[in-house]
Amino acid sequence: MQLGQFSISLNVKDIALAKQFYETLGFVADPQCGSIQDKWLIMQHEKAVIGLFEGMFEHNILTFNPLDVRAIEQHLVAHNIAIDSPTTGDKGPTHLLLKDPDGNTIMFDQF
C-alpha cells in the first residue's frame, strides 16, 4: 500500500508567528499554497512538510497524499477500520478521514 507524501497539519493560534518560528527551523513557505491572509500555509524543509492552519480545525491532523485513496479506503474497510468521512465519487480528487485508536485524526488526501 502506497501512502504517499506525509505531512502534519497544525492548528495554530497565530499564523504569522508560526510561520516565523518554522522559518527559523529552516522551513520555507510554498508561495502557491496559502498565505498569511488566507490563514494557512504549507511549509517545507527537505522532505518534511508542515501545514499551518489558523482557525480551520480544532486538532492537529496527520496527512498522507496517496495516488489512490480509494484503494486505501477499500483496504481499511476490509480490515474493519472505521472511517469518519469516506471518499466521494469514482475518480479524481478526494479524501477520507479516520481516527487512530488514541483519537488522532488521519487524513488521506488525493489531489
PDB file of C-alpha atoms in Angstrom:
ATOM      1  CA  MET A   1       0.000   0.000   0.000  1.00  0.00           C
ATOM      2  CA  GLN A   2       1.448   3.345  -1.083  1.00  0.00           C
ATOM      3  CA  LEU A   3       0.632   6.092   1.430  1.00  0.00           C
ATOM      4  CA  GLY A   4       2.353   8.908  -0.474  1.00  0.00           C
ATOM      5  CA  GLN A   5       3.909  12.026   0.977  1.00  0.00           C
ATOM      6  CA  PHE A   6       3.434  12.524   4.722  1.00  0.00           C
ATOM      7  CA  SER A   7       2.795  15.854   6.419  1.00  0.00           C
ATOM      8  CA  ILE A   8       1.286  17.133   9.598  1.00  0.00           C
ATOM      9  CA  SER A   9      -1.368  19.833   9.658  1.00  0.00           C
ATOM     10  CA  LEU A  10      -1.056  22.001  12.739  1.00  0.00           C
ATOM     11  CA  ASN A  11      -3.827  24.047  14.297  1.00  0.00           C
ATOM     12  CA  VAL A  12      -2.015  27.309  15.117  1.00  0.00           C
ATOM     13  CA  LYS A  13      -3.161  30.324  17.127  1.00  0.00           C
ATOM     14  CA  ASP A  14      -1.184  32.935  15.143  1.00  0.00           C
ATOM     15  CA  ILE A  15      -0.264  32.062  11.545  1.00  0.00           C
ATOM     16  CA  ALA A  16       2.395  34.808  11.241  1.00  0.00           C
ATOM     17  CA  LEU A  17       4.109  33.787  14.477  1.00  0.00           C
ATOM     18  CA  ALA A  18       4.005  30.083  13.498  1.00  0.00           C
ATOM     19  CA  LYS A  19       5.462  30.904  10.056  1.00  0.00           C
ATOM     20  CA  GLN A  20       8.298  32.879  11.625  1.00  0.00           C
ATOM     21  CA  PHE A  21       9.048  30.040  14.070  1.00  0.00           C
ATOM     22  CA  TYR A  22       9.201  27.329  11.384  1.00  0.00           C
ATOM     23  CA  GLU A  23      11.267  29.570   9.085  1.00  0.00           C
ATOM     24  CA  THR A  24      13.802  29.774  11.940  1.00  0.00           C
ATOM     25  CA  LEU A  25      13.992  25.957  11.781  1.00  0.00           C
ATOM     26  CA  GLY A  26      14.733  26.143   8.051  1.00  0.00           C
ATOM     27  CA  PHE A  27      11.222  25.654   6.634  1.00  0.00           C
ATOM     28  CA  VAL A  28      10.161  27.683   3.592  1.00  0.00           C
ATOM     29  CA  ALA A  29       6.571  28.604   2.729  1.00  0.00           C
ATOM     30  CA  ASP A  30       5.320  27.343  -0.638  1.00  0.00           C
ATOM     31  CA  PRO A  31       4.112  30.561  -2.350  1.00  0.00           C
ATOM     32  CA  GLN A  32       1.453  28.631  -4.293  1.00  0.00           C
ATOM     33  CA  CYS A  33      -0.141  27.101  -1.180  1.00  0.00           C
ATOM     34  CA  GLY A  34      -1.958  29.553   1.022  1.00  0.00           C
ATOM     35  CA  SER A  35      -0.860  32.812   2.614  1.00  0.00           C
ATOM     36  CA  ILE A  36      -0.902  34.741   5.883  1.00  0.00           C
ATOM     37  CA  GLN A  37      -4.099  36.444   4.646  1.00  0.00           C
ATOM     38  CA  ASP A  38      -5.698  33.076   3.849  1.00  0.00           C
ATOM     39  CA  LYS A  39      -4.768  31.864   7.360  1.00  0.00           C
ATOM     40  CA  TRP A  40      -2.996  28.744   6.022  1.00  0.00           C
ATOM     41  CA  LEU A  41       0.454  27.895   4.681  1.00  0.00           C
ATOM     42  CA  ILE A  42       2.371  24.840   3.561  1.00  0.00           C
ATOM     43  CA  MET A  43       5.941  24.870   4.876  1.00  0.00           C
ATOM     44  CA  GLN A  44       8.687  22.542   3.656  1.00  0.00           C
ATOM     45  CA  HIS A  45      12.210  21.672   4.793  1.00  0.00           C
ATOM     46  CA  GLU A  46      13.815  18.992   2.653  1.00  0.00           C
ATOM     47  CA  LYS A  47      11.270  16.121   2.786  1.00  0.00           C
ATOM     48  CA  ALA A  48       9.467  17.390   5.899  1.00  0.00           C
ATOM     49  CA  VAL A  49       6.143  19.145   5.237  1.00  0.00           C
ATOM     50  CA  ILE A  50       4.051  21.040   7.781  1.00  0.00           C
ATOM     51  CA  GLY A  51       0.719  22.674   7.063  1.00  0.00           C
ATOM     52  CA  LEU A  52      -0.078  25.634   9.310  1.00  0.00           C
ATOM     53  CA  PHE A  53      -3.787  26.409   9.692  1.00  0.00           C
ATOM     54  CA  GLU A  54      -5.256  29.176  11.835  1.00  0.00           C
ATOM     55  CA  GLY A  55      -8.858  28.628  12.924  1.00  0.00           C
ATOM     56  CA  MET A  56      -9.735  25.914  10.394  1.00  0.00           C
ATOM     57  CA  PHE A  57      -9.960  22.871  12.657  1.00  0.00           C
ATOM     58  CA  GLU A  58      -9.590  22.001  16.340  1.00  0.00           C
ATOM     59  CA  HIS A  59      -6.896  19.342  16.394  1.00  0.00           C
ATOM     60  CA  ASN A  60      -3.689  18.542  14.557  1.00  0.00           C
ATOM     61  CA  ILE A  61      -4.048  16.149  11.604  1.00  0.00           C
ATOM     62  CA  LEU A  62      -1.637  13.544  10.234  1.00  0.00           C
ATOM     63  CA  THR A  63      -1.896  13.709   6.433  1.00  0.00           C
ATOM     64  CA  PHE A  64      -0.876  11.314   3.675  1.00  0.00           C
ATOM     65  CA  ASN A  65      -1.147  12.123  -0.044  1.00  0.00           C
ATOM     66  CA  PRO A  66      -1.568   8.796  -1.859  1.00  0.00           C
ATOM     67  CA  LEU A  67      -2.119   8.385  -5.578  1.00  0.00           C
ATOM     68  CA  ASP A  68      -5.167   6.142  -4.948  1.00  0.00           C
ATOM     69  CA  VAL A  69      -7.033   6.984  -1.760  1.00  0.00           C
ATOM     70  CA  ARG A  70      -9.956   4.798  -2.822  1.00  0.00           C
ATOM     71  CA  ALA A  71      -7.720   1.694  -2.762  1.00  0.00           C
ATOM     72  CA  ILE A  72      -6.593   2.630   0.744  1.00  0.00           C
ATOM     73  CA  GLU A  73     -10.227   3.066   1.756  1.00  0.00           C
ATOM     74  CA  GLN A  74     -11.039  -0.435   0.476  1.00  0.00           C
ATOM     75  CA  HIS A  75      -8.089  -1.833   2.451  1.00  0.00           C
ATOM     76  CA  LEU A  76      -9.202  -0.072   5.643  1.00  0.00           C
ATOM     77  CA  VAL A  77     -12.811  -1.217   5.271  1.00  0.00           C
ATOM     78  CA  ALA A  78     -11.641  -4.802   4.639  1.00  0.00           C
ATOM     79  CA  HIS A  79      -9.770  -4.586   7.964  1.00  0.00           C
ATOM     80  CA  ASN A  80     -12.790  -3.186   9.844  1.00  0.00           C
ATOM     81  CA  ILE A  81     -11.261   0.274  10.372  1.00  0.00           C
ATOM     82  CA  ALA A  82     -13.969   2.867  10.996  1.00  0.00           C
ATOM     83  CA  ILE A  83     -13.942   5.796   8.584  1.00  0.00           C
ATOM     84  CA  ASP A  84     -15.281   9.146   9.796  1.00  0.00           C
ATOM     85  CA  SER A  85     -15.559  10.772   6.369  1.00  0.00           C
ATOM     86  CA  PRO A  86     -15.426   8.467   3.312  1.00  0.00           C
ATOM     87  CA  THR A  87     -14.242   9.319  -0.191  1.00  0.00           C
ATOM     88  CA  THR A  88     -16.639  10.731  -2.766  1.00  0.00           C
ATOM     89  CA  GLY A  89     -17.009   9.912  -6.445  1.00  0.00           C
ATOM     90  CA  ASP A  90     -15.372   7.204  -8.508  1.00  0.00           C
ATOM     91  CA  LYS A  91     -12.316   9.137  -9.722  1.00  0.00           C
ATOM     92  CA  GLY A  92     -10.416  12.371  -9.300  1.00  0.00           C
ATOM     93  CA  PRO A  93      -9.508  14.315  -6.152  1.00  0.00           C
ATOM     94  CA  THR A  94     -10.998  13.123  -2.874  1.00  0.00           C
ATOM     95  CA  HIS A  95     -10.073  12.460   0.719  1.00  0.00           C
ATOM     96  CA  LEU A  96     -11.064  10.377   3.708  1.00  0.00           C
ATOM     97  CA  LEU A  97     -10.759  10.940   7.443  1.00  0.00           C
ATOM     98  CA  LEU A  98     -10.419   8.477  10.283  1.00  0.00           C
ATOM     99  CA  LYS A  99      -9.084   8.357  13.817  1.00  0.00           C
ATOM    100  CA  ASP A 100      -6.371   6.136  15.216  1.00  0.00           C
ATOM    101  CA  PRO A 101      -7.011   4.225  18.488  1.00  0.00           C
ATOM    102  CA  ASP A 102      -5.943   7.294  20.512  1.00  0.00           C
ATOM    103  CA  GLY A 103      -8.299   9.673  18.716  1.00  0.00           C
ATOM    104  CA  ASN A 104      -5.696  11.328  16.449  1.00  0.00           C
ATOM    105  CA  THR A 105      -7.181  12.397  13.121  1.00  0.00           C
ATOM    106  CA  ILE A 106      -5.603  10.934   9.985  1.00  0.00           C
ATOM    107  CA  MET A 107      -6.437  12.267   6.532  1.00  0.00           C
ATOM    108  CA  PHE A 108      -5.697  10.556   3.227  1.00  0.00           C
ATOM    109  CA  ASP A 109      -5.895  13.378   0.682  1.00  0.00           C
ATOM    110  CA  GLN A 110      -5.640  12.712  -3.055  1.00  0.00           C
ATOM    111  CA  PHE A 111      -5.384  15.747  -5.296  1.00  0.00           C
TER     112      PHE A 111
END
